[in-house]
Short mmCIF file of C-alpha atoms and ligand atoms in Angstrom, two decimals:
data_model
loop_
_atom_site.label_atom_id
_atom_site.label_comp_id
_atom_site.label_asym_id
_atom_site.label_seq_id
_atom_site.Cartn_x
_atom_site.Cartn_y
_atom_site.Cartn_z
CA UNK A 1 110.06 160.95 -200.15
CA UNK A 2 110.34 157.33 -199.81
CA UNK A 3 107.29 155.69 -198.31
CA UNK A 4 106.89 151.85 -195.87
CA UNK A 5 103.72 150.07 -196.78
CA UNK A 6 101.92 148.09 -194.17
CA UNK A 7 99.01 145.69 -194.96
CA UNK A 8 96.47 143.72 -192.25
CA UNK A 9 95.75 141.11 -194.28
CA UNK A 10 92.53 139.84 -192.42
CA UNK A 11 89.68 137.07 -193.09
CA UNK A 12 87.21 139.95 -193.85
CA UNK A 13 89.03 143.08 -194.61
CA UNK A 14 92.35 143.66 -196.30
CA UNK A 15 93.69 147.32 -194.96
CA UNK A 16 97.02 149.42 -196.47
CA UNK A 17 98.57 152.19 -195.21
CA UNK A 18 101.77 153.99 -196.37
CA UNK A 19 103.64 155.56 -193.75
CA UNK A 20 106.93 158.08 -193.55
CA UNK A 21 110.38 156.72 -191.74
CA UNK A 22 109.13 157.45 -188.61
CA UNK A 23 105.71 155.01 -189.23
CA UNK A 24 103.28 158.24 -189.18
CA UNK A 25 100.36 157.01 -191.30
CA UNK A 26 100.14 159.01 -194.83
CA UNK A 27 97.45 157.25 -196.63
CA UNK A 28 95.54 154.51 -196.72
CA UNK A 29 93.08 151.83 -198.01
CA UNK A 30 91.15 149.26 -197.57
CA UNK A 31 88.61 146.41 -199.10
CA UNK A 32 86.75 143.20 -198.19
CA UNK A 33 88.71 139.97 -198.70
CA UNK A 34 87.04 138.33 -201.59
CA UNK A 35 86.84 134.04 -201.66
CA UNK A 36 89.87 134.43 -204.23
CA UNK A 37 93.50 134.32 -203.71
CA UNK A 38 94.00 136.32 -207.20
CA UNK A 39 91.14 138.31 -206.19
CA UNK A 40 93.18 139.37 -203.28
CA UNK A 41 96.69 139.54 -204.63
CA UNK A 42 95.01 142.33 -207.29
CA UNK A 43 93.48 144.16 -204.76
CA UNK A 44 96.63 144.41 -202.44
CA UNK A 45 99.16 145.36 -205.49
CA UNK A 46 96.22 148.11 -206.78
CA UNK A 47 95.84 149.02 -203.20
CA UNK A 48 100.16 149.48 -202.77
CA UNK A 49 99.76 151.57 -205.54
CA UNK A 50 97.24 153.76 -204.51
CA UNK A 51 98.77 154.28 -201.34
CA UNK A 52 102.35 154.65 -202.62
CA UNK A 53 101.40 157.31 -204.44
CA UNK A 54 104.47 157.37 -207.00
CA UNK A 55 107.32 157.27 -204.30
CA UNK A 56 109.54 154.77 -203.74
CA UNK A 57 108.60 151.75 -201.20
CA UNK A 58 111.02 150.91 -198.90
CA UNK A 59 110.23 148.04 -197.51
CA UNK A 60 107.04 146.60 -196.08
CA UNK A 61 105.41 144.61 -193.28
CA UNK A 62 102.12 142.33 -193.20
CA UNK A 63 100.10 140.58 -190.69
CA UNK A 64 97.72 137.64 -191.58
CA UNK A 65 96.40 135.29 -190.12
CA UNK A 66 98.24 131.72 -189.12
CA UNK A 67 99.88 129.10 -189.84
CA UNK A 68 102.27 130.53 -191.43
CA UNK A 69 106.57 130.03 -192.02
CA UNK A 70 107.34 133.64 -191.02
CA UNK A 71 111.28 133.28 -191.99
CA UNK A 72 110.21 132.52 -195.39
CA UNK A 73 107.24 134.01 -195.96
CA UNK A 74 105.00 131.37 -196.69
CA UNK A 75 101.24 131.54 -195.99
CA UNK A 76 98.31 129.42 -195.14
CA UNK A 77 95.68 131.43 -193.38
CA UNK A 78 93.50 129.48 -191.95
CA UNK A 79 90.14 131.58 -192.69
CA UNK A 80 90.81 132.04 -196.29
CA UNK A 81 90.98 128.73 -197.44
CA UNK A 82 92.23 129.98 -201.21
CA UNK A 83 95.43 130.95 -199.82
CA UNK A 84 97.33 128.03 -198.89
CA UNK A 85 101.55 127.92 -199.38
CA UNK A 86 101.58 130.90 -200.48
CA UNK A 87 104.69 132.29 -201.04
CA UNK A 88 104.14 135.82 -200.33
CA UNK A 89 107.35 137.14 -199.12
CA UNK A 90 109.10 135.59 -202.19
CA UNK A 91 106.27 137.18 -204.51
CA UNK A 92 106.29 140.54 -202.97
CA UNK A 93 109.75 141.32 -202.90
CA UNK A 94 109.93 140.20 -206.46
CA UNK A 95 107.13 142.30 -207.73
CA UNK A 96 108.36 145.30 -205.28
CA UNK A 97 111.76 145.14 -205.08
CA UNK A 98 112.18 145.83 -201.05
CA UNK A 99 112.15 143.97 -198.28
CA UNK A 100 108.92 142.24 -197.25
CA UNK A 101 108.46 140.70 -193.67
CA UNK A 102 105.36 138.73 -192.45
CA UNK A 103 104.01 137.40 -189.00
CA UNK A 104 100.78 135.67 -187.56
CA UNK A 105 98.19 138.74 -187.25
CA UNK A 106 98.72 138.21 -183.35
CA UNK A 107 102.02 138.60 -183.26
CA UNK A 108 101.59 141.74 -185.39
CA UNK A 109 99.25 143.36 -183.40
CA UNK A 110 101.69 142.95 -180.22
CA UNK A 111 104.86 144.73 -182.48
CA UNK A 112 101.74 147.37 -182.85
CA UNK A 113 100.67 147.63 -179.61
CA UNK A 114 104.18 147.52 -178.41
CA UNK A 115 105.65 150.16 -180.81
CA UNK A 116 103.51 152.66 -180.20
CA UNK A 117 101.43 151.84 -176.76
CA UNK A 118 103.00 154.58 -175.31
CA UNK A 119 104.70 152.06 -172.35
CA UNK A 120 107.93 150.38 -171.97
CA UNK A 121 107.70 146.62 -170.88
CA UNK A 122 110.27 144.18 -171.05
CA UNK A 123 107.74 141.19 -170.83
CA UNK A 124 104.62 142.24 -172.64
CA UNK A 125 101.70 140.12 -173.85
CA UNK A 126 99.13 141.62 -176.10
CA UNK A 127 95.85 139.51 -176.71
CA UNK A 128 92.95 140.02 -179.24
CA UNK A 129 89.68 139.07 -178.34
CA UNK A 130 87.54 139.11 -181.98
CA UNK A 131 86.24 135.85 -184.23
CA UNK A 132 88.82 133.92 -182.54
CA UNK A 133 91.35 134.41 -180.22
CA UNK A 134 95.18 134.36 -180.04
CA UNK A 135 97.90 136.65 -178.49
CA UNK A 136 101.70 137.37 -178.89
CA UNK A 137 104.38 137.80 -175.87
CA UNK A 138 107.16 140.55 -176.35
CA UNK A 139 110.03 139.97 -174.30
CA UNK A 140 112.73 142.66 -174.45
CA UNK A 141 111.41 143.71 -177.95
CA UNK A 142 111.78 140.16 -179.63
CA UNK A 143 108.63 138.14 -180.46
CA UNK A 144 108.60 134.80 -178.14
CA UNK A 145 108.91 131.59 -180.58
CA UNK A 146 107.94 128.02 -179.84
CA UNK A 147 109.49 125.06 -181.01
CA UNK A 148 110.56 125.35 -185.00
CA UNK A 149 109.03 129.20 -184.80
CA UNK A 150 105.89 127.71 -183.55
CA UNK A 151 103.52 129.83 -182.60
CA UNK A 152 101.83 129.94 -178.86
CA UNK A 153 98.02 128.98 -179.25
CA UNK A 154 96.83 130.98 -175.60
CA UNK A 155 93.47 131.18 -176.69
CA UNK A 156 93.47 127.22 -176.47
CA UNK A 157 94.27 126.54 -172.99
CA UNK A 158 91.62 124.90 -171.04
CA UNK A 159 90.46 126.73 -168.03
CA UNK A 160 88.07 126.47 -165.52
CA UNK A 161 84.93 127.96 -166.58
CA UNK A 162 81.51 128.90 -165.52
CA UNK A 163 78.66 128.89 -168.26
CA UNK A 164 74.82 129.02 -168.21
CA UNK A 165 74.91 126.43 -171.23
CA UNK A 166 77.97 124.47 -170.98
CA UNK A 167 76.98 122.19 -173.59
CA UNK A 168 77.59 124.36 -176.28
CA UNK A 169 81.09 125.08 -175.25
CA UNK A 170 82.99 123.69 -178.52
CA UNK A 171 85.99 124.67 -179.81
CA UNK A 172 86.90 124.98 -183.50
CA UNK A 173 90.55 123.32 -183.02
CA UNK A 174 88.68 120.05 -181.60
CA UNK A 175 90.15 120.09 -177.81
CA UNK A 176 87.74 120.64 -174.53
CA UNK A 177 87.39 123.51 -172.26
CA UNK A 178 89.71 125.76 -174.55
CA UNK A 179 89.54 129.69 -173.46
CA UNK A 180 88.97 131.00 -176.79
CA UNK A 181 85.15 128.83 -176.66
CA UNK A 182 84.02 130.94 -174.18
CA UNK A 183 85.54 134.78 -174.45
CA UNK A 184 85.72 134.74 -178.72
CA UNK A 185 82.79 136.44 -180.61
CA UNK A 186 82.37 132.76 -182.61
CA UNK A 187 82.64 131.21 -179.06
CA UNK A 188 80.30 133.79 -177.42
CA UNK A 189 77.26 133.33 -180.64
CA UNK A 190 77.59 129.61 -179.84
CA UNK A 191 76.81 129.48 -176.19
CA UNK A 192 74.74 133.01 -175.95
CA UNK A 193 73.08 132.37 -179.39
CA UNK A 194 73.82 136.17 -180.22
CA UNK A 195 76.67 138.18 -180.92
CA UNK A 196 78.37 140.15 -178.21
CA UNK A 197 77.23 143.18 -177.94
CA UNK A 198 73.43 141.88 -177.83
CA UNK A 199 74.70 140.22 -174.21
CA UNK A 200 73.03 141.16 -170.90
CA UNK A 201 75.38 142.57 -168.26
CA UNK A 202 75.07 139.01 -166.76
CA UNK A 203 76.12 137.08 -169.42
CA UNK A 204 79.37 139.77 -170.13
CA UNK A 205 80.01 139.08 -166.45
CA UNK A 206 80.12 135.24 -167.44
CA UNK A 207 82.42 136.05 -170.37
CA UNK A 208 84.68 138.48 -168.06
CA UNK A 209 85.19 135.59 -165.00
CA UNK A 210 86.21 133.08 -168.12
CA UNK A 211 88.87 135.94 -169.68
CA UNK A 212 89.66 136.01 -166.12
CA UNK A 213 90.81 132.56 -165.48
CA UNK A 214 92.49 132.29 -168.36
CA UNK A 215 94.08 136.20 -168.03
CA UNK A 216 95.14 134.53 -164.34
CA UNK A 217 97.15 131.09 -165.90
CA UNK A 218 98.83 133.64 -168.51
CA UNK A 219 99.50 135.85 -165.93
CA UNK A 220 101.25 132.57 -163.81
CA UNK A 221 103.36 131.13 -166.82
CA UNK A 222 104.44 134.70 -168.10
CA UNK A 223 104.81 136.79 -165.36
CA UNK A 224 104.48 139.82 -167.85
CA UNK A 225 104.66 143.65 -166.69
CA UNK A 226 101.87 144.78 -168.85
CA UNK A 227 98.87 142.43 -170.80
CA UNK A 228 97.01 144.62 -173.46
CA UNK A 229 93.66 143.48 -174.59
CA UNK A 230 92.46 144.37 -178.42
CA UNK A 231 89.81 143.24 -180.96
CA UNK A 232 86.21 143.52 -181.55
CA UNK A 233 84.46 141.95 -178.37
CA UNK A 234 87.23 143.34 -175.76
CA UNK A 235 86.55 146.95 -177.42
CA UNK A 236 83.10 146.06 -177.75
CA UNK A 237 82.71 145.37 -173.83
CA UNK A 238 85.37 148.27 -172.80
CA UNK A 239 86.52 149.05 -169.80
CA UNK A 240 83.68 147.09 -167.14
CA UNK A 241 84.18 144.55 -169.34
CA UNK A 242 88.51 144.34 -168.63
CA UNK A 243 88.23 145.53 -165.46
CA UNK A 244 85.86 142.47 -164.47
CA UNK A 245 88.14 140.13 -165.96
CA UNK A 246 91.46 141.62 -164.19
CA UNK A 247 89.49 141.47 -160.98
CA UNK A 248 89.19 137.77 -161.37
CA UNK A 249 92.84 137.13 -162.19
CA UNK A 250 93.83 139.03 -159.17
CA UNK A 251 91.87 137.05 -156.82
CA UNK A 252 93.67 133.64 -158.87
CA UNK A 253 97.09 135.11 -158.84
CA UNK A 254 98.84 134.37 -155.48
CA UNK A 255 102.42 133.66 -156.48
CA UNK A 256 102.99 135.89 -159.16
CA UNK A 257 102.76 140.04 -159.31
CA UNK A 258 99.62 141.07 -161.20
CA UNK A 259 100.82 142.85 -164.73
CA UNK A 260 98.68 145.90 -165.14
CA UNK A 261 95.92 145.54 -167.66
CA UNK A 262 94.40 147.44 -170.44
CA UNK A 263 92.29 147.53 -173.47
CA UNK A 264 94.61 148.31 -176.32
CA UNK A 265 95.08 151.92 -177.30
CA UNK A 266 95.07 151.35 -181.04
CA UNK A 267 91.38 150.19 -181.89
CA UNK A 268 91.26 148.20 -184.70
CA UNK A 269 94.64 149.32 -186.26
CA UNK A 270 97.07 147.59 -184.08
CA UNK A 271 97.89 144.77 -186.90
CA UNK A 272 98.29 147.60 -189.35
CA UNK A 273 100.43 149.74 -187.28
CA UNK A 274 102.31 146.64 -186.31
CA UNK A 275 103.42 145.57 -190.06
CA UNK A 276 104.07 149.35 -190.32
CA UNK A 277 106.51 149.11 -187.50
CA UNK A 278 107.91 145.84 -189.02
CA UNK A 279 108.54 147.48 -192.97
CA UNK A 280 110.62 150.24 -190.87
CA UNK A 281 114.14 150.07 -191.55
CA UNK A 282 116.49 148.85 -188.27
CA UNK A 283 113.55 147.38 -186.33
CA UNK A 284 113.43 143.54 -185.83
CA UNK A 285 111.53 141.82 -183.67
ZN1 ZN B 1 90.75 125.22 -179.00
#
């Protein structure tokens, strides 16, 4: 039987999975990322063979974190600071011999969330709430691009916020007031001093009316049908947590139809079963 390989290529964990044609998960594996690009290229080849299991790979899908030149495969992710141009598509194909697609670990997770959400949406925005915080925007089954395949940054749009120490509202990328300061678990330890789920009910409501505002501007520019909220801290605070935060884009939004709103279905696999969807043969997004 002839196998697709997907692989979440994260900051701290690297996870494979080999799946049949119709992207049901056979086997897997995973690691921690070491501090070395070779490091990591060894475990991801031993971990493609593991996972392979002897039959033939026909093509395979990644997700890693930005910048990155998706049409040619070339990464730089930010967190791992070994990796920078590498050519991974080119190296991968080489070494594997099938095709070999890669996309921000955002825009991943959305193909994921999309794929197999169990929805249809014509205009659908997935966002993950962990370290940091980006999201991807779907519309009719294509990833949105910016300018020269730029990709959308919505986790560093500045909103209105409230914060019981607004001092300590920094953001790593340098501007003020961005979103992902205040909702991200680095944002979150910075302000609350602790990592999310140590926080009171009153300082997740803080963190929800902040999601909010910035869940009510995405809601304004996009106008999508569905927004899906993943990752650590959003799974971490559940259901209160999203349903707080819709509440206060609902009251914003007065222009606009509200998108419904959800915590993604997938857990912490959405990436994986997004580069799964992406190694599957006659899907392109
Ligand atoms: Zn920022």
């Amino acid at each position: 039987m002839a196998v697709f390989v997907g692989l979440d290529i994260g900051g701290t964990k690297i996870m494979v999975a080999a799946a049949d044609h119709e992207g049901n998960i056979l086997r897997r594996a995973r690691t921690d990322t070491s501090t070395s690009l070779e490091a990591d290229l060894a475990n991801i080849n031993s971990m493609i063979v593991e996972v392979a299991a002897a039959e033939e790979i026909m093509g395979m899908g990644a997700a890693i974190g930005g910048p990155l030149d998706w049409e040619n495969g070339i990464v730089s992710p930010l967190h791992q600071p070994d990796w920078r141009n590498v050519p991974l598509k080119a190296m991968m194909e080489e070494k594997w011999g099938c095709p070999f697609h890669v996309d921000v670990d955002t825009n991943v997770a959305a193909i994921g969330e999309y794929r197999w959400g169990g929805f249809f949406a014509g205009r659908f925005l997935y966002l993950t709430l962990s370290t940091g915080m980006g999201g991807g925007f779907l519309t009719d089954g294509k990833i949105y691009r910016g300018q020269g395949g730029a990709h959308p940054e919505v986790g560093h749009q500045s909103i209105h916020f409230r914060c019981s120490n607004p001092t300590q509202v920094q953001c790593e990328c340098g501007a003020p007031d961005c979103l992902e300061a205040l909702v991200s678990g680095n944002g979150i330890r910075r302000i609350y001093g602790k990592s999310a789920e140590m926080l009171s009910p009153e300082e997740w409501e803080e963190v929800a009316y902040n999601l909010g505002q910035g869940l009510r501007n995405m809601a304004t520019f996009y106008a999508p049908d569905i927004i899906r909220i993943g990752g650590g801290v959003a799974l971490g605070g559940g259901e209160n947590f999203i349903g707080a935060a819709k509440a206060v884009m609902e009251e914003g939004l007065k222009l606009v139809p509200a998108p419904h709103v959800a915590l993604s279905g997938l857990g912490y696999d959405t990436a994986l079963r997004g580069a799964i969807a992406m190694a599957l043969p006659h899907e392109n997004y």
